[in-house]
PDB file of C-alpha atoms in Angstrom:
ATOM      1  CA  UNK A   1      14.072  76.621 -48.064  1.00 38.00           C
ATOM      2  CA  UNK A   2      14.153  72.854 -47.674  1.00 40.00           C
ATOM      3  CA  UNK A   3      11.898  69.864 -48.119  1.00 40.00           C
ATOM      4  CA  UNK A   4      11.376  66.416 -46.637  1.00 42.00           C
ATOM      5  CA  UNK A   5      11.169  67.629 -43.028  1.00 48.00           C
ATOM      6  CA  UNK A   6      14.139  70.000 -43.142  1.00 53.00           C
ATOM      7  CA  UNK A   7      14.090  73.768 -42.724  1.00 63.00           C
ATOM      8  CA  UNK A   8      17.627  74.381 -43.920  1.00 85.00           C
ATOM      9  CA  UNK A   9      19.971  73.398 -46.731  1.00 93.00           C
ATOM     10  CA  UNK A  10      22.232  70.417 -46.066  1.00 96.00           C
ATOM     11  CA  UNK A  11      25.215  70.097 -48.392  1.00 96.00           C
ATOM     12  CA  UNK A  12      27.591  67.151 -48.274  1.00 97.00           C
ATOM     13  CA  UNK A  13      31.159  67.981 -49.328  1.00 97.00           C
ATOM     14  CA  UNK A  14      32.525  64.769 -50.774  1.00 94.00           C
ATOM     15  CA  UNK A  15      35.098  63.210 -53.030  1.00 91.00           C
ATOM     16  CA  UNK A  16      36.297  59.613 -52.804  1.00 86.00           C
ATOM     17  CA  UNK A  17      39.781  60.777 -53.771  1.00 83.00           C
ATOM     18  CA  UNK A  18      41.958  62.313 -51.067  1.00 82.00           C
ATOM     19  CA  UNK A  19      44.056  65.449 -51.376  1.00 84.00           C
ATOM     20  CA  UNK A  20      41.605  67.396 -53.543  1.00 89.00           C
ATOM     21  CA  UNK A  21      40.921  70.237 -51.109  1.00 89.00           C
ATOM     22  CA  UNK A  22      37.700  68.764 -49.719  1.00 93.00           C
ATOM     23  CA  UNK A  23      38.124  69.810 -46.083  1.00 95.00           C
ATOM     24  CA  UNK A  24      39.722  73.119 -47.073  1.00 95.00           C
ATOM     25  CA  UNK A  25      36.664  73.813 -49.216  1.00 95.00           C
ATOM     26  CA  UNK A  26      34.241  72.834 -46.442  1.00 96.00           C
ATOM     27  CA  UNK A  27      35.970  75.087 -43.898  1.00 96.00           C
ATOM     28  CA  UNK A  28      36.397  78.115 -46.116  1.00 96.00           C
ATOM     29  CA  UNK A  29      33.034  77.922 -47.847  1.00 96.00           C
ATOM     30  CA  UNK A  30      31.364  77.670 -44.430  1.00 97.00           C
ATOM     31  CA  UNK A  31      33.392  80.649 -43.190  1.00 96.00           C
ATOM     32  CA  UNK A  32      32.534  82.679 -46.272  1.00 95.00           C
ATOM     33  CA  UNK A  33      28.809  81.891 -45.910  1.00 95.00           C
ATOM     34  CA  UNK A  34      28.983  82.915 -42.253  1.00 95.00           C
ATOM     35  CA  UNK A  35      30.831  86.115 -43.187  1.00 92.00           C
ATOM     36  CA  UNK A  36      27.955  87.222 -45.420  1.00 89.00           C
ATOM     37  CA  UNK A  37      25.374  86.661 -42.714  1.00 91.00           C
ATOM     38  CA  UNK A  38      24.296  83.026 -42.952  1.00 94.00           C
ATOM     39  CA  UNK A  39      24.211  80.852 -39.834  1.00 96.00           C
ATOM     40  CA  UNK A  40      26.283  77.775 -40.676  1.00 97.00           C
ATOM     41  CA  UNK A  41      27.051  74.412 -39.081  1.00 97.00           C
ATOM     42  CA  UNK A  42      29.820  72.037 -40.135  1.00 98.00           C
ATOM     43  CA  UNK A  43      29.402  68.363 -39.261  1.00 98.00           C
ATOM     44  CA  UNK A  44      32.842  66.743 -39.301  1.00 98.00           C
ATOM     45  CA  UNK A  45      32.346  63.095 -40.329  1.00 97.00           C
ATOM     46  CA  UNK A  46      35.982  62.374 -41.152  1.00 96.00           C
ATOM     47  CA  UNK A  47      37.735  60.356 -38.390  1.00 96.00           C
ATOM     48  CA  UNK A  48      40.904  62.346 -39.128  1.00 94.00           C
ATOM     49  CA  UNK A  49      39.087  65.420 -37.812  1.00 95.00           C
ATOM     50  CA  UNK A  50      40.882  67.900 -40.067  1.00 95.00           C
ATOM     51  CA  UNK A  51      37.889  70.239 -40.293  1.00 96.00           C
ATOM     52  CA  UNK A  52      37.761  70.385 -36.509  1.00 97.00           C
ATOM     53  CA  UNK A  53      41.493  71.061 -36.221  1.00 95.00           C
ATOM     54  CA  UNK A  54      41.343  73.610 -39.034  1.00 95.00           C
ATOM     55  CA  UNK A  55      38.725  75.568 -37.093  1.00 96.00           C
ATOM     56  CA  UNK A  56      40.777  75.569 -33.916  1.00 94.00           C
ATOM     57  CA  UNK A  57      39.022  72.762 -32.018  1.00 95.00           C
ATOM     58  CA  UNK A  58      41.852  70.769 -30.447  1.00 91.00           C
ATOM     59  CA  UNK A  59      41.504  67.035 -29.874  1.00 90.00           C
ATOM     60  CA  UNK A  60      41.394  67.534 -26.117  1.00 91.00           C
ATOM     61  CA  UNK A  61      38.444  69.914 -26.478  1.00 90.00           C
ATOM     62  CA  UNK A  62      36.063  67.515 -28.228  1.00 93.00           C
ATOM     63  CA  UNK A  63      34.062  66.244 -25.266  1.00 91.00           C
ATOM     64  CA  UNK A  64      31.181  65.204 -27.507  1.00 94.00           C
ATOM     65  CA  UNK A  65      31.433  64.571 -31.221  1.00 96.00           C
ATOM     66  CA  UNK A  66      29.748  63.511 -34.429  1.00 97.00           C
ATOM     67  CA  UNK A  67      30.218  59.916 -33.264  1.00 97.00           C
ATOM     68  CA  UNK A  68      27.944  60.611 -30.283  1.00 96.00           C
ATOM     69  CA  UNK A  69      25.452  62.268 -32.617  1.00 96.00           C
ATOM     70  CA  UNK A  70      25.377  59.251 -34.934  1.00 97.00           C
ATOM     71  CA  UNK A  71      25.111  56.793 -32.061  1.00 96.00           C
ATOM     72  CA  UNK A  72      22.124  58.726 -30.714  1.00 94.00           C
ATOM     73  CA  UNK A  73      23.604  59.326 -27.260  1.00 95.00           C
ATOM     74  CA  UNK A  74      23.836  63.108 -27.690  1.00 96.00           C
ATOM     75  CA  UNK A  75      21.845  65.681 -29.650  1.00 95.00           C
ATOM     76  CA  UNK A  76      22.929  68.482 -31.975  1.00 96.00           C
ATOM     77  CA  UNK A  77      22.841  71.002 -29.120  1.00 95.00           C
ATOM     78  CA  UNK A  78      24.986  68.726 -26.942  1.00 96.00           C
ATOM     79  CA  UNK A  79      27.665  68.134 -29.571  1.00 97.00           C
ATOM     80  CA  UNK A  80      27.900  71.512 -31.297  1.00 97.00           C
ATOM     81  CA  UNK A  81      30.763  73.905 -30.505  1.00 96.00           C
ATOM     82  CA  UNK A  82      31.380  77.531 -31.334  1.00 96.00           C
ATOM     83  CA  UNK A  83      34.330  78.517 -33.507  1.00 96.00           C
ATOM     84  CA  UNK A  84      36.307  81.746 -33.762  1.00 94.00           C
ATOM     85  CA  UNK A  85      34.112  82.656 -36.735  1.00 95.00           C
ATOM     86  CA  UNK A  86      30.846  84.431 -35.819  1.00 94.00           C
ATOM     87  CA  UNK A  87      27.783  82.502 -37.095  1.00 96.00           C
ATOM     88  CA  UNK A  88      29.849  79.336 -37.657  1.00 97.00           C
ATOM     89  CA  UNK A  89      29.544  76.288 -35.387  1.00 97.00           C
ATOM     90  CA  UNK A  90      30.950  72.778 -35.726  1.00 98.00           C
ATOM     91  CA  UNK A  91      30.168  69.284 -34.507  1.00 98.00           C
ATOM     92  CA  UNK A  92      33.730  67.978 -34.225  1.00 98.00           C
ATOM     93  CA  UNK A  93      35.059  64.554 -35.121  1.00 97.00           C
ATOM     94  CA  UNK A  94      37.029  62.031 -33.083  1.00 95.00           C
ATOM     95  CA  UNK A  95      38.764  58.759 -33.906  1.00 95.00           C
ATOM     96  CA  UNK A  96      35.752  56.969 -32.395  1.00 95.00           C
ATOM     97  CA  UNK A  97      34.197  57.257 -35.870  1.00 95.00           C
ATOM     98  CA  UNK A  98      36.562  54.507 -37.025  1.00 94.00           C
ATOM     99  CA  UNK A  99      34.428  51.996 -35.126  1.00 93.00           C
ATOM    100  CA  UNK A 100      31.047  53.365 -36.183  1.00 93.00           C
ATOM    101  CA  UNK A 101      30.490  51.077 -39.161  1.00 89.00           C
ATOM    102  CA  UNK A 102      31.270  47.918 -37.216  1.00 92.00           C
ATOM    103  CA  UNK A 103      29.198  48.932 -34.196  1.00 93.00           C
ATOM    104  CA  UNK A 104      25.960  49.532 -36.074  1.00 92.00           C
ATOM    105  CA  UNK A 105      26.402  47.185 -39.044  1.00 86.00           C
ATOM    106  CA  UNK A 106      23.269  45.240 -38.066  1.00 89.00           C
ATOM    107  CA  UNK A 107      21.068  48.263 -37.301  1.00 91.00           C
ATOM    108  CA  UNK A 108      18.154  48.725 -39.716  1.00 92.00           C
ATOM    109  CA  UNK A 109      18.549  52.527 -39.613  1.00 94.00           C
ATOM    110  CA  UNK A 110      22.336  52.532 -40.031  1.00 95.00           C
ATOM    111  CA  UNK A 111      22.235  54.723 -43.167  1.00 95.00           C
ATOM    112  CA  UNK A 112      19.801  57.239 -41.690  1.00 96.00           C
ATOM    113  CA  UNK A 113      21.459  58.120 -38.374  1.00 96.00           C
ATOM    114  CA  UNK A 114      22.611  61.576 -39.486  1.00 97.00           C
ATOM    115  CA  UNK A 115      19.308  62.371 -41.192  1.00 96.00           C
ATOM    116  CA  UNK A 116      17.406  61.574 -37.982  1.00 95.00           C
ATOM    117  CA  UNK A 117      19.770  63.711 -35.908  1.00 95.00           C
ATOM    118  CA  UNK A 118      19.478  66.723 -38.219  1.00 94.00           C
ATOM    119  CA  UNK A 119      15.686  66.736 -38.309  1.00 90.00           C
ATOM    120  CA  UNK A 120      15.681  68.519 -34.966  1.00 84.00           C
ATOM    121  CA  UNK A 121      14.836  71.908 -33.530  1.00 81.00           C
ATOM    122  CA  UNK A 122      18.514  72.615 -32.819  1.00 86.00           C
ATOM    123  CA  UNK A 123      19.534  71.951 -36.425  1.00 89.00           C
ATOM    124  CA  UNK A 124      16.745  74.087 -37.882  1.00 90.00           C
ATOM    125  CA  UNK A 125      18.385  77.307 -36.673  1.00 92.00           C
ATOM    126  CA  UNK A 126      21.179  76.904 -39.255  1.00 96.00           C
ATOM    127  CA  UNK A 127      20.504  78.076 -42.794  1.00 94.00           C
ATOM    128  CA  UNK A 128      23.340  75.914 -44.135  1.00 96.00           C
ATOM    129  CA  UNK A 129      24.745  72.645 -42.799  1.00 97.00           C
ATOM    130  CA  UNK A 130      27.930  71.408 -44.489  1.00 98.00           C
ATOM    131  CA  UNK A 131      28.965  67.800 -43.905  1.00 98.00           C
ATOM    132  CA  UNK A 132      32.662  67.033 -44.398  1.00 97.00           C
ATOM    133  CA  UNK A 133      33.114  63.386 -45.443  1.00 96.00           C
ATOM    134  CA  UNK A 134      36.069  61.013 -45.283  1.00 94.00           C
ATOM    135  CA  UNK A 135      37.952  60.507 -48.589  1.00 91.00           C
ATOM    136  CA  UNK A 136      36.285  57.146 -49.230  1.00 88.00           C
ATOM    137  CA  UNK A 137      32.857  55.686 -49.804  1.00 89.00           C
ATOM    138  CA  UNK A 138      31.761  54.025 -46.565  1.00 93.00           C
ATOM    139  CA  UNK A 139      28.867  54.109 -44.116  1.00 95.00           C
ATOM    140  CA  UNK A 140      29.828  57.601 -42.927  1.00 96.00           C
ATOM    141  CA  UNK A 141      29.648  58.948 -46.480  1.00 95.00           C
ATOM    142  CA  UNK A 142      26.367  57.116 -47.029  1.00 95.00           C
ATOM    143  CA  UNK A 143      24.935  58.768 -43.897  1.00 97.00           C
ATOM    144  CA  UNK A 144      26.046  62.159 -45.185  1.00 97.00           C
ATOM    145  CA  UNK A 145      24.461  61.619 -48.588  1.00 97.00           C
ATOM    146  CA  UNK A 146      21.276  60.147 -47.120  1.00 96.00           C
ATOM    147  CA  UNK A 147      20.878  63.286 -44.993  1.00 96.00           C
ATOM    148  CA  UNK A 148      21.788  65.875 -47.627  1.00 96.00           C
ATOM    149  CA  UNK A 149      19.856  67.804 -50.214  1.00 95.00           C
ATOM    150  CA  UNK A 150      22.907  67.987 -52.445  1.00 95.00           C
ATOM    151  CA  UNK A 151      26.548  67.064 -52.888  1.00 96.00           C
ATOM    152  CA  UNK A 152      29.278  69.621 -53.510  1.00 96.00           C
ATOM    153  CA  UNK A 153      32.316  68.053 -55.168  1.00 95.00           C
ATOM    154  CA  UNK A 154      35.794  69.617 -54.901  1.00 94.00           C
ATOM    155  CA  UNK A 155      37.781  68.502 -57.929  1.00 93.00           C
ATOM    156  CA  UNK A 156      41.515  68.961 -58.247  1.00 90.00           C
ATOM    157  CA  UNK A 157      42.714  70.294 -61.603  1.00 87.00           C
ATOM    158  CA  UNK A 158      44.810  67.261 -62.482  1.00 84.00           C
ATOM    159  CA  UNK A 159      44.963  64.515 -65.116  1.00 77.00           C
ATOM    160  CA  UNK A 160      42.878  61.849 -63.323  1.00 76.00           C
ATOM    161  CA  UNK A 161      40.160  64.246 -62.173  1.00 74.00           C
ATOM    162  CA  UNK A 162      37.451  63.138 -64.600  1.00 76.00           C
ATOM    163  CA  UNK A 163      38.022  59.454 -63.873  1.00 77.00           C
ATOM    164  CA  UNK A 164      37.455  59.927 -60.145  1.00 78.00           C
ATOM    165  CA  UNK A 165      34.528  62.250 -60.787  1.00 85.00           C
ATOM    166  CA  UNK A 166      32.665  59.657 -62.856  1.00 84.00           C
ATOM    167  CA  UNK A 167      32.906  57.210 -59.937  1.00 85.00           C
ATOM    168  CA  UNK A 168      31.498  59.800 -57.530  1.00 89.00           C
ATOM    169  CA  UNK A 169      28.634  60.713 -59.847  1.00 90.00           C
ATOM    170  CA  UNK A 170      27.752  57.029 -60.094  1.00 91.00           C
ATOM    171  CA  UNK A 171      27.731  56.833 -56.280  1.00 91.00           C
ATOM    172  CA  UNK A 172      25.361  59.801 -56.074  1.00 93.00           C
ATOM    173  CA  UNK A 173      23.129  58.107 -58.651  1.00 93.00           C
ATOM    174  CA  UNK A 174      23.052  54.925 -56.552  1.00 93.00           C
ATOM    175  CA  UNK A 175      22.184  56.825 -53.363  1.00 95.00           C
ATOM    176  CA  UNK A 176      19.429  58.707 -55.201  1.00 95.00           C
ATOM    177  CA  UNK A 177      17.994  55.421 -56.432  1.00 95.00           C
ATOM    178  CA  UNK A 178      18.016  53.753 -53.021  1.00 94.00           C
ATOM    179  CA  UNK A 179      17.954  55.925 -49.899  1.00 94.00           C
ATOM    180  CA  UNK A 180      17.602  59.592 -50.930  1.00 96.00           C
ATOM    181  CA  UNK A 181      15.651  60.306 -54.156  1.00 96.00           C
ATOM    182  CA  UNK A 182      16.023  64.093 -53.660  1.00 93.00           C
ATOM    183  CA  UNK A 183      19.834  64.067 -53.652  1.00 95.00           C
ATOM    184  CA  UNK A 184      21.340  66.293 -56.335  1.00 92.00           C
ATOM    185  CA  UNK A 185      24.740  67.608 -57.378  1.00 92.00           C
ATOM    186  CA  UNK A 186      25.079  71.075 -55.857  1.00 91.00           C
ATOM    187  CA  UNK A 187      28.058  71.800 -58.044  1.00 93.00           C
ATOM    188  CA  UNK A 188      31.632  70.921 -58.958  1.00 95.00           C
ATOM    189  CA  UNK A 189      34.315  73.171 -57.467  1.00 96.00           C
ATOM    190  CA  UNK A 190      37.617  73.164 -59.333  1.00 94.00           C
ATOM    191  CA  UNK A 191      40.455  73.403 -56.803  1.00 95.00           C
ATOM    192  CA  UNK A 192      44.248  73.792 -56.794  1.00 91.00           C
ATOM    193  CA  UNK A 193      44.146  75.595 -60.130  1.00 93.00           C
ATOM    194  CA  UNK A 194      47.508  76.799 -61.429  1.00 90.00           C
ATOM    195  CA  UNK A 195      47.117  79.187 -64.358  1.00 85.00           C
ATOM    196  CA  UNK A 196      50.740  78.554 -65.383  1.00 86.00           C
ATOM    197  CA  UNK A 197      49.989  74.877 -65.980  1.00 85.00           C
ATOM    198  CA  UNK A 198      48.563  74.085 -69.414  1.00 85.00           C
ATOM    199  CA  UNK A 199      47.255  70.730 -68.189  1.00 85.00           C
ATOM    200  CA  UNK A 200      45.246  72.428 -65.437  1.00 88.00           C
ATOM    201  CA  UNK A 201      43.487  74.616 -68.010  1.00 89.00           C
ATOM    202  CA  UNK A 202      42.803  71.545 -70.138  1.00 89.00           C
ATOM    203  CA  UNK A 203      41.177  69.807 -67.151  1.00 88.00           C
ATOM    204  CA  UNK A 204      39.005  72.876 -66.551  1.00 91.00           C
ATOM    205  CA  UNK A 205      37.896  72.848 -70.188  1.00 91.00           C
ATOM    206  CA  UNK A 206      37.195  69.105 -70.152  1.00 89.00           C
ATOM    207  CA  UNK A 207      35.131  69.245 -66.955  1.00 90.00           C
ATOM    208  CA  UNK A 208      33.111  72.222 -68.210  1.00 92.00           C
ATOM    209  CA  UNK A 209      32.514  70.445 -71.527  1.00 91.00           C
ATOM    210  CA  UNK A 210      31.234  67.308 -69.816  1.00 87.00           C
ATOM    211  CA  UNK A 211      29.232  68.884 -66.980  1.00 89.00           C
ATOM    212  CA  UNK A 212      28.358  72.373 -68.170  1.00 91.00           C
ATOM    213  CA  UNK A 213      26.469  74.497 -65.631  1.00 92.00           C
ATOM    214  CA  UNK A 214      27.105  72.012 -62.813  1.00 93.00           C
ATOM    215  CA  UNK A 215      30.640  73.424 -62.650  1.00 95.00           C
ATOM    216  CA  UNK A 216      31.031  76.612 -60.623  1.00 96.00           C
ATOM    217  CA  UNK A 217      32.578  79.572 -62.413  1.00 95.00           C
ATOM    218  CA  UNK A 218      34.892  80.201 -59.458  1.00 96.00           C
ATOM    219  CA  UNK A 219      38.306  78.556 -59.675  1.00 96.00           C
ATOM    220  CA  UNK A 220      40.109  77.942 -56.371  1.00 96.00           C
ATOM    221  CA  UNK A 221      43.810  78.634 -57.000  1.00 94.00           C
ATOM    222  CA  UNK A 222      46.816  76.903 -55.525  1.00 92.00           C
ATOM    223  CA  UNK A 223      47.706  79.242 -52.698  1.00 91.00           C
ATOM    224  CA  UNK A 224      50.376  79.040 -50.003  1.00 92.00           C
ATOM    225  CA  UNK A 225      48.340  81.063 -47.501  1.00 94.00           C
ATOM    226  CA  UNK A 226      45.394  78.675 -47.810  1.00 94.00           C
ATOM    227  CA  UNK A 227      47.754  75.738 -47.159  1.00 92.00           C
ATOM    228  CA  UNK A 228      49.292  77.438 -44.118  1.00 94.00           C
ATOM    229  CA  UNK A 229      46.033  78.414 -42.427  1.00 93.00           C
ATOM    230  CA  UNK A 230      45.038  75.012 -40.897  1.00 91.00           C
ATOM    231  CA  UNK A 231      48.298  74.788 -38.942  1.00 91.00           C
ATOM    232  CA  UNK A 232      47.160  77.949 -37.125  1.00 93.00           C
ATOM    233  CA  UNK A 233      43.693  76.527 -36.466  1.00 93.00           C
ATOM    234  CA  UNK A 234      42.093  79.110 -38.729  1.00 94.00           C
ATOM    235  CA  UNK A 235      40.238  79.128 -42.032  1.00 95.00           C
ATOM    236  CA  UNK A 236      42.175  80.979 -44.732  1.00 94.00           C
ATOM    237  CA  UNK A 237      39.603  83.761 -44.701  1.00 93.00           C
ATOM    238  CA  UNK A 238      40.553  84.570 -41.097  1.00 93.00           C
ATOM    239  CA  UNK A 239      44.245  83.877 -41.606  1.00 94.00           C
ATOM    240  CA  UNK A 240      44.635  86.115 -44.654  1.00 95.00           C
ATOM    241  CA  UNK A 241      41.461  87.641 -46.050  1.00 95.00           C
ATOM    242  CA  UNK A 242      43.226  89.341 -48.941  1.00 95.00           C
ATOM    243  CA  UNK A 243      45.012  86.303 -50.381  1.00 96.00           C
ATOM    244  CA  UNK A 244      43.791  84.912 -53.690  1.00 95.00           C
ATOM    245  CA  UNK A 245      42.445  81.712 -52.108  1.00 95.00           C
ATOM    246  CA  UNK A 246      40.317  83.556 -49.545  1.00 95.00           C
ATOM    247  CA  UNK A 247      38.890  85.848 -52.194  1.00 96.00           C
ATOM    248  CA  UNK A 248      38.035  82.821 -54.335  1.00 96.00           C
ATOM    249  CA  UNK A 249      36.107  81.164 -51.483  1.00 95.00           C
ATOM    250  CA  UNK A 250      34.150  84.367 -50.865  1.00 95.00           C
ATOM    251  CA  UNK A 251      33.267  84.377 -54.558  1.00 96.00           C
ATOM    252  CA  UNK A 252      32.267  80.705 -54.341  1.00 96.00           C
ATOM    253  CA  UNK A 253      29.948  81.433 -51.392  1.00 94.00           C
ATOM    254  CA  UNK A 254      28.207  84.116 -53.446  1.00 94.00           C
ATOM    255  CA  UNK A 255      27.789  81.617 -56.274  1.00 94.00           C
ATOM    256  CA  UNK A 256      26.344  78.981 -53.924  1.00 93.00           C
ATOM    257  CA  UNK A 257      23.774  81.435 -52.578  1.00 91.00           C
ATOM    258  CA  UNK A 258      22.924  82.631 -56.079  1.00 90.00           C
ATOM    259  CA  UNK A 259      22.275  79.050 -57.180  1.00 87.00           C
ATOM    260  CA  UNK A 260      20.073  78.483 -54.157  1.00 85.00           C
ATOM    261  CA  UNK A 261      18.002  81.539 -55.044  1.00 83.00           C
ATOM    262  CA  UNK A 262      17.651  80.329 -58.615  1.00 83.00           C
ATOM    263  CA  UNK A 263      16.591  76.897 -57.385  1.00 80.00           C
ATOM    264  CA  UNK A 264      13.923  78.346 -55.126  1.00 79.00           C
ATOM    265  CA  UNK A 265      12.657  80.607 -57.893  1.00 80.00           C
ATOM    266  CA  UNK A 266      12.363  77.738 -60.389  1.00 71.00           C
TER     267      UNK A 266
END
């Protein structure tokens, strides 16, 4: 499926703006992919560790983490943990990531640490690897984009959405021109959509007008059950499969796989 030494599909889930549903999308898309038979790994690169918490991995149960993976002291197999979701594993995050940039600022391979770690036998067994980034552009995000085949962008249906999106697209362009020429936009996922809000529909129309087929057809609605799920250490799809948010993420997973098939057939 992959190129450049990989045997899987690595997707970075990123947005420099916080509060757009980035981690929620990473968790639930990964769960949905696992539910339809794919073997999936999440790499939590956010020092806040919300993806890890949202999948039920408590802070006291993160003996080895993505920090250890990036520092090269532990491998994928030594840092990966099972979740309550069959076929879904995670490399959890710890606050140690806050010091990563300072510790390796002089290293010549500082941007390629994640790429090196994921070109391994242990990583090859996953058909999809989703990397959850911090809500900022720093060395962790650069590592994620340098390692990935594509970037999936959750975009909140709000007034300033397009402004933030243009900044992110420029970042992807810069990474493509410097450290990862194969990096592409996997797609734009519109999140927190409220059909009762005229402005939200206007944002949807504007984004589709500007980016066309890069925007997924699936709209992720504002949904109380999706918001509640992380406090129980569960993805929404496990917490309440029938809620509108869970159904939307299952639909999104189908769209992601369909796009991958189209890409391979091209």
